[in-house]
Coordinates of C-alpha atoms and ligand atoms in Angstrom, one line a residue:
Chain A
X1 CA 0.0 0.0 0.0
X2 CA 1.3 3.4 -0.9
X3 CA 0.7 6.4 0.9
X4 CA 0.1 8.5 -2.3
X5 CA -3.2 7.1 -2.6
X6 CA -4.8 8.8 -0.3
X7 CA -5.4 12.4 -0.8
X8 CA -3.9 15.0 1.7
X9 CA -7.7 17.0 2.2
X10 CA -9.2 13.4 3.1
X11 CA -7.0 12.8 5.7
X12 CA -7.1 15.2 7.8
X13 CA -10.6 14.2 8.6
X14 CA -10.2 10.5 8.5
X15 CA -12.9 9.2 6.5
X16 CA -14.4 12.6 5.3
X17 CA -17.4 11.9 7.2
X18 CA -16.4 13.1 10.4
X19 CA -15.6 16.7 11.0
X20 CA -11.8 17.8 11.5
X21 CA -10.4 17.5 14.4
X22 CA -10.0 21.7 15.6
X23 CA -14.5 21.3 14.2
X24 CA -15.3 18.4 16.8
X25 CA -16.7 20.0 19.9
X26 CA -14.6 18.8 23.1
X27 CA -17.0 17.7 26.0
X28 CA -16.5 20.9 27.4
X29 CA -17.8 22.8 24.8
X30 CA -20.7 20.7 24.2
X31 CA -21.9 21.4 27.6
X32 CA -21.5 25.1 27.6
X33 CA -23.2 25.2 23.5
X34 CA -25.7 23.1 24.4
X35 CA -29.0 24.8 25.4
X36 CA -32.9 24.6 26.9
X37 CA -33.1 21.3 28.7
X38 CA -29.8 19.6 28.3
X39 CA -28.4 22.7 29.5
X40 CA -30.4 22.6 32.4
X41 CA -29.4 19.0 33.4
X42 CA -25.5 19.9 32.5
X43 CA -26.1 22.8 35.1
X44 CA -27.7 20.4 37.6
X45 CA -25.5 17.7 37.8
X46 CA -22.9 20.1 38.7
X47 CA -24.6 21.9 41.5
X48 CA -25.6 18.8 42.8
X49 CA -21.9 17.4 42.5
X50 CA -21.0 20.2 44.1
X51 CA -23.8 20.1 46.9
X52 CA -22.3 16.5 47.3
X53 CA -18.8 17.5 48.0
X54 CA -20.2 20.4 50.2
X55 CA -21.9 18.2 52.2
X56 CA -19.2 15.9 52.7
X57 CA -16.6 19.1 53.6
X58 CA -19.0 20.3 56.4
X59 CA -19.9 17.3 57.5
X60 CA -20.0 17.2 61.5
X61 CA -19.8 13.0 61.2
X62 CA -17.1 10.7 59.9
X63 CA -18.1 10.1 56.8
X64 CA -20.2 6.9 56.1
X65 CA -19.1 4.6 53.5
X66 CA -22.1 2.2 53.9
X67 CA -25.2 3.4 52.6
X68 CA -27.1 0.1 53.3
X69 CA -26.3 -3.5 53.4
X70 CA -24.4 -5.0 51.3
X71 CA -26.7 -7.6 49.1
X72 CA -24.1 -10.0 49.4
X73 CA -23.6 -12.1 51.1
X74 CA -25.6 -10.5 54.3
X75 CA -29.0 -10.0 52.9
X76 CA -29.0 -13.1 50.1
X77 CA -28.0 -15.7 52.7
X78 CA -30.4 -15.1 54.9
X79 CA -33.0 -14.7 52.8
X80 CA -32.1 -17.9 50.8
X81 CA -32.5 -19.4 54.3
X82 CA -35.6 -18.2 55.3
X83 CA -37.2 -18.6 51.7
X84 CA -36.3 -22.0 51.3
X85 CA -38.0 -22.9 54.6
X86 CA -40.8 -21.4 53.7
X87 CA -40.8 -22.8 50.0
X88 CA -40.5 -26.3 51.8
X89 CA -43.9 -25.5 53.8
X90 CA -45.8 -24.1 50.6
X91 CA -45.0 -28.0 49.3
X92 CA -46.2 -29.5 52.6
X93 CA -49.4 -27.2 52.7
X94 CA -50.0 -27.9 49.4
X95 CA -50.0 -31.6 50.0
X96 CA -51.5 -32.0 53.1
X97 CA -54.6 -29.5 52.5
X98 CA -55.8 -29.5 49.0
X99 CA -58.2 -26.8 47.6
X100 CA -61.6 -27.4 47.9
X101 CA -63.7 -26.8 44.5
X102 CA -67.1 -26.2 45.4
X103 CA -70.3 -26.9 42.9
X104 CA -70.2 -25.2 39.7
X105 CA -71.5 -21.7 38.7
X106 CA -75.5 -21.4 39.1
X107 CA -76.5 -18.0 37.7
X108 CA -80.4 -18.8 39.3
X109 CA -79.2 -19.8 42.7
X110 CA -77.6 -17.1 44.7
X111 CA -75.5 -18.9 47.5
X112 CA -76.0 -18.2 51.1
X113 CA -71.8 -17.1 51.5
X114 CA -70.8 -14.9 48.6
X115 CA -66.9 -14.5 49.8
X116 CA -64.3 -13.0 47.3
X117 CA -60.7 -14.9 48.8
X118 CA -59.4 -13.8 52.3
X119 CA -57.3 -11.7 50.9
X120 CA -59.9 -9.4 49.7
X121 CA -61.9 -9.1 52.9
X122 CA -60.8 -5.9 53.4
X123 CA -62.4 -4.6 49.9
X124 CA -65.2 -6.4 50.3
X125 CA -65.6 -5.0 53.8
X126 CA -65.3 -1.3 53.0
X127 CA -68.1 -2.4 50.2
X128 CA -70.4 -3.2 53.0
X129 CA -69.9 0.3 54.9
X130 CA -73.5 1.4 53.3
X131 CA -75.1 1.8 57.3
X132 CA -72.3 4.4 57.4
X133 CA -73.5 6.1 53.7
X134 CA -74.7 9.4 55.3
X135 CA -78.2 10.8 54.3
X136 CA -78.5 14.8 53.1
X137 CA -81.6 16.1 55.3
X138 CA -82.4 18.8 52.7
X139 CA -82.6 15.6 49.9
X140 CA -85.3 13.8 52.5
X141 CA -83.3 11.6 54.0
X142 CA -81.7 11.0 50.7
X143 CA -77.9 9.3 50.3
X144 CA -75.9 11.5 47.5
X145 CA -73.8 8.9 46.4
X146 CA -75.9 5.5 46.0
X147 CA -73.9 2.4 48.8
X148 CA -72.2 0.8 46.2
X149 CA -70.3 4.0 44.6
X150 CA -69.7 4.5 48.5
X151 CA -67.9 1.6 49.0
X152 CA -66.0 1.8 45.8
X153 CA -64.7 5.5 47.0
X154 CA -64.5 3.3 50.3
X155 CA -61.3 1.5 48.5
X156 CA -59.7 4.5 47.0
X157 CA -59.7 6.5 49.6
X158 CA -57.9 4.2 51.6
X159 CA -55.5 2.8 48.7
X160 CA -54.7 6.5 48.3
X161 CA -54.3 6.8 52.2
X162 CA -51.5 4.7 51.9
X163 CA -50.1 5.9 49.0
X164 CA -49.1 9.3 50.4
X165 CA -47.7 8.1 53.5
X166 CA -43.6 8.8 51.9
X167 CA -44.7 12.5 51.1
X168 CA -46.1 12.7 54.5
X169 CA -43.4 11.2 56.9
X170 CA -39.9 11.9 56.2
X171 CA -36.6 12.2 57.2
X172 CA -34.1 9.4 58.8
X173 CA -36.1 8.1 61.6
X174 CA -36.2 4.0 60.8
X175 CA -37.3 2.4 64.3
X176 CA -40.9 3.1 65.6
X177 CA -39.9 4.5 68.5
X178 CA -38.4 6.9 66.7
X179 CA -41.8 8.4 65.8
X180 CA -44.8 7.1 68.1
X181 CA -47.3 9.2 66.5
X182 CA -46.4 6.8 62.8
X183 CA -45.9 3.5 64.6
X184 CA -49.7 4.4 66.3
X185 CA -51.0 5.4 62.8
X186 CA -49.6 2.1 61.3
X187 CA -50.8 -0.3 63.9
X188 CA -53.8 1.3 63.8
X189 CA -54.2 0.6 60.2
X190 CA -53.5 -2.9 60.8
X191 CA -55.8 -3.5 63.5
X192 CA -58.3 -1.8 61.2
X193 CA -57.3 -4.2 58.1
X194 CA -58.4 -6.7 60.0
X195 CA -61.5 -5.5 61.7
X196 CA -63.1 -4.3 58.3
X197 CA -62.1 -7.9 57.0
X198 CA -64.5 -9.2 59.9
X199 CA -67.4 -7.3 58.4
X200 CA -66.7 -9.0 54.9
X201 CA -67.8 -12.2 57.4
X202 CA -70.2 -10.5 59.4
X203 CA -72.9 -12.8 59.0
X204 CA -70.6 -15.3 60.1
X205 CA -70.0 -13.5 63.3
X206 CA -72.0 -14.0 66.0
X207 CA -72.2 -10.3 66.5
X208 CA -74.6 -7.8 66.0
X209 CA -73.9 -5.3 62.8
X210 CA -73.6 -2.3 64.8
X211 CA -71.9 -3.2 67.3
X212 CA -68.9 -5.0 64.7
X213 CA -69.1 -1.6 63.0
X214 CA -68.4 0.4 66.0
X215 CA -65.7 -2.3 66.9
X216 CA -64.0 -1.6 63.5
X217 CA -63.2 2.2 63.6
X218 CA -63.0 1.9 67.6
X219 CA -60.7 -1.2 67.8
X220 CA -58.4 0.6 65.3
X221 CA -57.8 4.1 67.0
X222 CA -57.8 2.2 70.4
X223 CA -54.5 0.1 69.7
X224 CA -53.2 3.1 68.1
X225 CA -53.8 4.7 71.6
X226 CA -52.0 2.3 73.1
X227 CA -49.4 2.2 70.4
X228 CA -48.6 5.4 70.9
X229 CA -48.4 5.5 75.0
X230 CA -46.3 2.2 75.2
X231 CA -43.3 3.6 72.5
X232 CA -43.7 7.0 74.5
X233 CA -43.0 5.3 77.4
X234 CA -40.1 3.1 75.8
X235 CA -38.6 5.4 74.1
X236 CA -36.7 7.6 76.8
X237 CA -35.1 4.8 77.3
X238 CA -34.0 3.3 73.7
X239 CA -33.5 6.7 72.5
X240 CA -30.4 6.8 75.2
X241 CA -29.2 3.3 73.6
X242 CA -29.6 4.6 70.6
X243 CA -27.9 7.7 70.3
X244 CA -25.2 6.6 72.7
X245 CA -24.5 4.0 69.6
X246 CA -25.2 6.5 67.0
X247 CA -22.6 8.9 67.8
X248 CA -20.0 6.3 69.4
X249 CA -20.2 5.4 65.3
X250 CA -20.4 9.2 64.2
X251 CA -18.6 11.0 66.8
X252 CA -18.7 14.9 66.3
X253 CA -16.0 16.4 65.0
Chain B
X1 CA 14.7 -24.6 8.5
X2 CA 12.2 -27.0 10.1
X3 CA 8.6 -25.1 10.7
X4 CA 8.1 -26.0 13.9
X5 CA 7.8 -23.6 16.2
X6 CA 10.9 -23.0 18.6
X7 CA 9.9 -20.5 20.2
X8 CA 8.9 -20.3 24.1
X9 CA 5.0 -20.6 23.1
X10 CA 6.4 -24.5 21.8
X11 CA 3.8 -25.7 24.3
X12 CA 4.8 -29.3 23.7
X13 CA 8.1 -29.0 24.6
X14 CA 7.4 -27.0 27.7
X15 CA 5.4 -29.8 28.8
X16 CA 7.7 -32.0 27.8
X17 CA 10.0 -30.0 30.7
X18 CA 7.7 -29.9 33.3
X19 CA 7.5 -33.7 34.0
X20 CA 3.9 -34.1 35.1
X21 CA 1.9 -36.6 36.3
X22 CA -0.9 -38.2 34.0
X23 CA -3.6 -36.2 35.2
X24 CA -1.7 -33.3 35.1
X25 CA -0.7 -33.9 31.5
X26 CA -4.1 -35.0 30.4
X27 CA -5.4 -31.4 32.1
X28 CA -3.3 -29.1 30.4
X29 CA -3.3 -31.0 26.8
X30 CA -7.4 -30.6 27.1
X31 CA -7.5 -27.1 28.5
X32 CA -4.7 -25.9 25.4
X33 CA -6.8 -27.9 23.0
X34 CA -9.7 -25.5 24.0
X35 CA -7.5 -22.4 25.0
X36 CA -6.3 -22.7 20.7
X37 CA -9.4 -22.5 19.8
X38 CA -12.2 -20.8 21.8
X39 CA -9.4 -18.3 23.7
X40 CA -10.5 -19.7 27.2
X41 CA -7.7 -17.7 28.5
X42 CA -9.6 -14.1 27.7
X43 CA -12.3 -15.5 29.8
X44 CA -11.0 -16.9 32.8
X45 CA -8.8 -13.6 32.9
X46 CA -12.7 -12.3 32.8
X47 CA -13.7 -14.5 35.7
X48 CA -10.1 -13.9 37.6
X49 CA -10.8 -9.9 37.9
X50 CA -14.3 -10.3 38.7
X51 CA -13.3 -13.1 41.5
X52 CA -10.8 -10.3 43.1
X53 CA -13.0 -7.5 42.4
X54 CA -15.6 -9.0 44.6
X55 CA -13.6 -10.7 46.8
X56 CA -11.4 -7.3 47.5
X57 CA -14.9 -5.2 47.3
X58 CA -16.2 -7.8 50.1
X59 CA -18.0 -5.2 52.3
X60 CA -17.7 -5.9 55.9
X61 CA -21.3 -7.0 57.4
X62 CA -23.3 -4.3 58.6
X63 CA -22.6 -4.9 62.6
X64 CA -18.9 -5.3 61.6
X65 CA -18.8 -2.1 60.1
X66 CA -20.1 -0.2 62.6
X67 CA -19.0 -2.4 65.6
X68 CA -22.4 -2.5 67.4
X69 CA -22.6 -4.2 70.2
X70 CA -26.3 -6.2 69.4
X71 CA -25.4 -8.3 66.1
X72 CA -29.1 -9.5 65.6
X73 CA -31.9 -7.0 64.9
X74 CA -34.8 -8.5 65.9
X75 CA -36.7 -7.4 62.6
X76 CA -33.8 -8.8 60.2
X77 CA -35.8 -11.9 59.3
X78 CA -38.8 -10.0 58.3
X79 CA -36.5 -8.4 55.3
X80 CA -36.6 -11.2 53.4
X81 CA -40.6 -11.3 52.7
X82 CA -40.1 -9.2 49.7
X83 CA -37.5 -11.8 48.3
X84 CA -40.0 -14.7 49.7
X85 CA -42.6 -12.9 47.7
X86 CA -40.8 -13.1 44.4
X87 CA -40.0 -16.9 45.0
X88 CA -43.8 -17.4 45.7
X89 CA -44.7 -16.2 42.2
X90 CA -41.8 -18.4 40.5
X91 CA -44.0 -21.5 42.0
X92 CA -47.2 -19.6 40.8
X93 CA -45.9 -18.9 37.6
X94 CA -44.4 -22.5 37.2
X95 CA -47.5 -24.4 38.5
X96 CA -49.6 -21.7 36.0
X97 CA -48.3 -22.7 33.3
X98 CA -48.8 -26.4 33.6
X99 CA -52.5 -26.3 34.9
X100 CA -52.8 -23.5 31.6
X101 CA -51.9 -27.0 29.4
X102 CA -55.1 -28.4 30.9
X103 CA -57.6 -25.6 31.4
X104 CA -60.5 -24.4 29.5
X105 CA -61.4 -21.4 29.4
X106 CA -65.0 -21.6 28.0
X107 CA -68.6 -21.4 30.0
X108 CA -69.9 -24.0 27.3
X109 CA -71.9 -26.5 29.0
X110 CA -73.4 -27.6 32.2
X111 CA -71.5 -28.0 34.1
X112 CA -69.2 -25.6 32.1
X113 CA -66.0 -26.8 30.6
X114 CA -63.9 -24.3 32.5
X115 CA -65.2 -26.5 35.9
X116 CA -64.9 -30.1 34.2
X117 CA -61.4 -29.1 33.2
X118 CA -60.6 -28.0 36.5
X119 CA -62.4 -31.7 37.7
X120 CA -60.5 -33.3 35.2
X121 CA -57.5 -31.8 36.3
X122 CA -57.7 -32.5 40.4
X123 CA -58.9 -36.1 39.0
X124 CA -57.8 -37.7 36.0
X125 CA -54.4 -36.4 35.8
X126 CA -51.3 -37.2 37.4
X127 CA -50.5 -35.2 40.5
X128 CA -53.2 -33.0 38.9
X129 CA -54.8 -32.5 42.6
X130 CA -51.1 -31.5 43.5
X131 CA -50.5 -29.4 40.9
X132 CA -54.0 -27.0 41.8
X133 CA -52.9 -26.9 45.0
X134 CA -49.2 -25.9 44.6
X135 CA -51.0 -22.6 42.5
X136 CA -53.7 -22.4 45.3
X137 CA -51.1 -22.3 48.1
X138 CA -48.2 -20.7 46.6
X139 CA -50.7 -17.4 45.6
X140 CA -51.7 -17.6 49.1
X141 CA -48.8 -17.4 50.7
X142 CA -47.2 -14.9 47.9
X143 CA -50.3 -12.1 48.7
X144 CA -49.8 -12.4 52.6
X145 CA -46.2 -12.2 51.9
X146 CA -46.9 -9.2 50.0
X147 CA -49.3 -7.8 52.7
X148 CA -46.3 -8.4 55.0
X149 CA -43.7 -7.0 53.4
X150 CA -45.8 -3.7 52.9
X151 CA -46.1 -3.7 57.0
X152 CA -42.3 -4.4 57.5
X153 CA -41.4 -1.7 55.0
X154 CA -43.7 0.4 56.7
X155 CA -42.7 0.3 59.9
X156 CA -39.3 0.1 59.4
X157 CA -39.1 3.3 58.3
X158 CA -37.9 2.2 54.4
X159 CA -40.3 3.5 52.4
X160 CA -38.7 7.3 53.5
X161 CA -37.1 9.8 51.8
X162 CA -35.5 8.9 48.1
X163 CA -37.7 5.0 48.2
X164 CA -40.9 7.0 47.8
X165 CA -41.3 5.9 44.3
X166 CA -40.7 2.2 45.3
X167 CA -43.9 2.2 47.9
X168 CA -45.6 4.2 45.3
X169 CA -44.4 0.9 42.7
X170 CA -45.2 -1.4 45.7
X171 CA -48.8 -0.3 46.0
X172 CA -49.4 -1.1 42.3
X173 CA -48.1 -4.0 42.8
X174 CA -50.0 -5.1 45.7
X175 CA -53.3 -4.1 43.9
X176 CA -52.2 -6.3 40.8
X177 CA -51.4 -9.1 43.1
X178 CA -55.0 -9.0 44.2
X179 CA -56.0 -8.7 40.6
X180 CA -54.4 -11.5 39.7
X181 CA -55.5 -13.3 42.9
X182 CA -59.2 -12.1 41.7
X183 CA -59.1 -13.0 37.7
X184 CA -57.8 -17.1 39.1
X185 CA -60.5 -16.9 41.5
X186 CA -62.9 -16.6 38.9
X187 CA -61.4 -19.3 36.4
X188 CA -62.6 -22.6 38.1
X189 CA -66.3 -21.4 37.2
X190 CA -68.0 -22.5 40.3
X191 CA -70.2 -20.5 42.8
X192 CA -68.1 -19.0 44.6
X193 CA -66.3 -17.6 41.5
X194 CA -70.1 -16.8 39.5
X195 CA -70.7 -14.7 42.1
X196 CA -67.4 -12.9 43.2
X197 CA -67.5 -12.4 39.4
X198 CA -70.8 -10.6 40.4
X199 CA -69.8 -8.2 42.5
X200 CA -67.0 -7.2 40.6
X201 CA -69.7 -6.1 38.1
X202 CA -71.6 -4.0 40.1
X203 CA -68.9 -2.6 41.6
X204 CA -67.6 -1.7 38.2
X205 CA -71.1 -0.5 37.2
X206 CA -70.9 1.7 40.6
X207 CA -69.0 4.0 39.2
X208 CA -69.8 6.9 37.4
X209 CA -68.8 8.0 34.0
X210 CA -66.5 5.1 32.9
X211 CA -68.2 2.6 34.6
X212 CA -70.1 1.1 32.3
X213 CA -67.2 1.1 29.8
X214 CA -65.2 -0.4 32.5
X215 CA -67.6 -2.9 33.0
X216 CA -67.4 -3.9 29.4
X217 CA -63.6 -4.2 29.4
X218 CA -62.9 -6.1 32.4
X219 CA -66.0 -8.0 32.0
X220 CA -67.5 -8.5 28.4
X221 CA -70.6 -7.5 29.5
X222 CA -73.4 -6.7 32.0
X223 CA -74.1 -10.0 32.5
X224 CA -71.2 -13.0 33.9
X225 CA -70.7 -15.6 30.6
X226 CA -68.6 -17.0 28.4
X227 CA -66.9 -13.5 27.2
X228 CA -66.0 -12.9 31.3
X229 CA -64.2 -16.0 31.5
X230 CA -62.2 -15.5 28.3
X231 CA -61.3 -11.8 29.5
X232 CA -60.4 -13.1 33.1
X233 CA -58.3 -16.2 31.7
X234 CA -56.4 -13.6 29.5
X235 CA -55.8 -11.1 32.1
X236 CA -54.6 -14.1 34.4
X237 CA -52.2 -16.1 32.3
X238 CA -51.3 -13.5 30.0
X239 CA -51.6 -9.5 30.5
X240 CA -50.5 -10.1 34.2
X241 CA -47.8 -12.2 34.0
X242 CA -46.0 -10.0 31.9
X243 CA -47.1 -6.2 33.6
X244 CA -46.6 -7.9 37.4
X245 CA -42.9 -9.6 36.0
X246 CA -41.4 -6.4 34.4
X247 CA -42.7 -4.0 37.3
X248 CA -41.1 -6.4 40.0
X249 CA -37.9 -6.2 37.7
X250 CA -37.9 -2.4 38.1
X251 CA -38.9 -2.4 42.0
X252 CA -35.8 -4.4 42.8
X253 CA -34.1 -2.8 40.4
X254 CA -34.7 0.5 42.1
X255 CA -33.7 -1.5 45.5
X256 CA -30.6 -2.9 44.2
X257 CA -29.4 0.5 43.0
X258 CA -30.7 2.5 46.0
X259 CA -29.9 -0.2 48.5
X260 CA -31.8 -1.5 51.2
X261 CA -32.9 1.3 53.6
X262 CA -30.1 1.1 56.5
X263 CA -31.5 0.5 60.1
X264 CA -29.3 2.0 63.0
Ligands
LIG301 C1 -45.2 -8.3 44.1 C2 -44.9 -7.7 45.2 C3 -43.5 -7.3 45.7 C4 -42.3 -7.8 45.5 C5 -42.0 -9.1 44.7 C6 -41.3 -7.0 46.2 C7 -40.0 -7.3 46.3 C8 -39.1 -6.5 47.0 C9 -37.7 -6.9 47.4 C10 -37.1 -8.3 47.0 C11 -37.2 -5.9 48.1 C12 -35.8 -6.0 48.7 C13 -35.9 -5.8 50.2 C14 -36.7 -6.8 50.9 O1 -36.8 -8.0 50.5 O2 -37.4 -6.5 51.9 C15 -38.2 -4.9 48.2 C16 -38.0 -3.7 48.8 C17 -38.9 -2.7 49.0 N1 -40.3 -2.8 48.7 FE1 -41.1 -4.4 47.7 N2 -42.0 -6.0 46.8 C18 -43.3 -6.1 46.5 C19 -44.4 -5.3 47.0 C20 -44.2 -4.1 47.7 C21 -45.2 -3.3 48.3 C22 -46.7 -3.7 48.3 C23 -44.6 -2.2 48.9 C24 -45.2 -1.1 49.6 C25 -46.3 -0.5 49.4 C26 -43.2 -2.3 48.6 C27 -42.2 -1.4 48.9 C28 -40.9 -1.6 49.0 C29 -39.9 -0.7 49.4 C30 -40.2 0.8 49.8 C31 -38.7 -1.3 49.4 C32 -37.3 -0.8 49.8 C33 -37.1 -1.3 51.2 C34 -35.7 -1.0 51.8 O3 -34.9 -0.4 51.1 O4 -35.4 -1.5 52.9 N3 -42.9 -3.5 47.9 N4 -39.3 -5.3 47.5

């Protein structure tokens, strides 16, 4: 191969496709050409780089170089533990109590027990909150919403409930008695998951209706009550363990 | 001039030197036979630098690192629900898709052919009865692990700060699990599924403006028949499979990149 068969204006920009070198835009010129949104990111990831190295300069702590646990081997080995117990007792179940398969669908005879699975209790409960579907006085007596549209708002309302909870509670507070007032909320909502399940079985209760819907707002905010005095109570306490091991890790500068 | 090869890569005369046992000898004739011709060399040099970079990057355990003096929190074994949860739906998915080879989904009959399949399946076939229950149990146990793992998120403070976006992801995810839960309940065909069926209609109908629309959509219908079941056996085995898979993808996805919210 001779060199005289390539012309000298080709050359200099390799296959003539690509721009000459002094025409290619270095990195840093990209970034201060480029405009509108891109711009706006460039800009960002710099102030938050150097928020980052702020942060880090100030910093009253010694610096923590373990954001969370490591996946492995401390998190998969346990869990690979713990699952494969449990696996094993889905297999035992599974043999030792089949499903039972009940007669087939009758559209003309409506079954005493109409039960979705347990795990929709709680739906189907908050569908049977019509007693509580309140009546406008001006209307006569008459409901706004009709019982079912109630107890579908019933669901989102409290789907949504628990959707917000992140925007609502933040900051670095992990243990519950950290923050009584959320550890009350969330027992609360548990005890409440439960007792509005019941009224999916109410007629299976030997109960009467009112009193199992009283039972299922007051059982709720009762624990919660509790909840809440018990980690008030504990907490002077674990707090001290807690900081005294919090800042025998992050001592202040 | 011969043309063999004199030079130090002469791999026959270097073994030759060494004076190996059989085994030895028999080892590194196979592993050059190999290393000549699929460059096994480039990937065990692969395997090498991954083997030290993990090994080297081997983080101390939590309690190490910060030397506290209780090695055990009490609330460790409830963070492996989510990883029990995913396991669960392996054996649901598994299970699925063997009962799928022997279900119909079709009200056609009387009884309808959805429930003699499902007969047919706990009866004539082998470990058929086993099989239904495996998918019976194993979605069982997956939703309350779900349910769980919600709590133990909850209340250990990990859904905070940058995880919003994961317990926003977890909650449609819960409510698909109980879709999915909802569309199998429906597929044997028998009471209790005619009428659950039901009351997913009129719930449906319940609401205003897209309700009836809705209903049509989920449903096929006003009335529970043959369109329902095809609609519910689709959403089960197929539109769910996939949405539920790739959205439990992203959620750990987001975990594994975020890390698991640090207790202290
Ligand atoms: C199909 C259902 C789900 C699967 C398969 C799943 C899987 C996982 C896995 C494997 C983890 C890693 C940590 C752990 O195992 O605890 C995790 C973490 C997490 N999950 Fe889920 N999850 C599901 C549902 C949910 C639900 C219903 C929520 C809450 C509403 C949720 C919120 C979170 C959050 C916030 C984290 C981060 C926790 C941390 O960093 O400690 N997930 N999920």
């Amino acid at each position: 191969m001779s060199d005289e068969e390539t012309k000298p204006d080709v050359q200099s920009g390799g296959s003539g496709a690509v721009a000459p070198d002094d025409e290619t835009p270095s990195w840093m010129e990209r970034k201060t050409r480029s405009t509108g949104l891109s711009r706006l990111t460039y800009e960002y990831f710099e102030r938050a780089r150097r928020e980052d190295q702020d942060l880090r300069t100030e910093s009253d702590y010694v610096e923590r170089d373990v954001l969370g646990f490591p996946t492995w081997p401390h998190e998969v080995i346990r869990n690979l533990a713990i699952t494969m117990f449990f696996s094993g007792v889905i297999l035992l179940i599974a043999a030792t109590v089949p499903p039972h398969l009940g007669a087939p669908a009758n559209p003309s005879k409506t079954p005493e027990v109409i039960l979705p699975d347990w795990y929709l209790y709680w739906s189907f409960g908050l569908l049977k909150l019509n007693p509580l579907n309140p009546g406008l006085e001006i209307l006569g007596g008459d409901k706004i919403i009709s019982d079912q549209l109630y107890g579908v708002l019933a669901n989102v309302v409290v789907v949504s409930a628990v959707a917000v909870v992140p925007f609502l509670n933040k900051g670095s507070a992990r243990r519950p008695v950290e923050q009584p007032f959320w550890a009350a909320i969330g027992v609360g909502g548990f005890v409440f998951s439960i007792t509005i399940a019941a009224i999916a079985v109410q007629n299976l209760i030997p109960l009467s209706l009112a009193l199992q819907l009283n039972l299922a707002f007051v059982l709720p905010i009762v624990s919660g009550i509790i909840t809440y005095a018990v980690l008030k109570t504990m907490r002077e306490g674990y707090m001290y363990d807690l900081n005294r091991r919090y800042y025998r890790l992050r001592p202040p500068k | 001039m011969s043309l063999e090869k004199k030079d130090e890569f002469d791999h026959n005369a270097w073994l030759k030197r060494k004076d190996l046992t059989p085994i030895e000898t028999t080892f590194l004739m196979s592993l050059i036979y190999l290393d000549q011709r699929l460059r096994i060399v480039d990937y065990l040099e692969v395997l090498e630098t991954l083997y030290y970079r993990v090994n080297l990057q081997m983080p101390k355990s939590h309690t190490e690192q910060y030397n506290l003096d209780n090695k055990f929190w009490y609330w460790y074994p409830l963070y492996s629900l989510g990883f029990f949860s995913i396991v669960a739906y392996i054996i649901a998915a598994a299970t699925g898709a063997l009962l799928g080879f022997y279900y119909t989904p079709s009200t056609a009959g009387d009884p309808s052919m959805a429930y003699n399949s499902v007969v047919a399946i706990t009866t004539d076939l082998n470990f058929g009865f086993y099989l239904r229950s495996l998918h019976r149990w194993s979605a069982q146990f997956m939703t309350a692990a779900v349910f769980l793992h919600m709590i133990r998120v909850y209340f250990t403070g990990a859904y905070k700060e940058p995880r919003e976006l994961n317990w926003i992801l977890g909650i449609v995810l819960i409510s698909l699990t109980l879709v999915f839960g909802y569309t199998g309940y429906l597929l044997p065909w028998n009471q209790l599924a005619f009428w659950a069926g039901q009351i997913g209609v009129e719930m449906a109908l319940a609401v205003p403006i897209v309700g009836e629309w809705g209903a049509q959509l989920v449903f096929g219908g006003f009335t529970l028949g043959e369109a329902t079941i095809v609609r519910m056996y689709i959403l089960h085995v197929f539109v769910l499979p996939f949405v539920v898979t790739a959205l439990i993808a992203l959620h750990v996805g987001i975990v594994w990149m975020q890390g698991i919210a640090e207790p202290h």
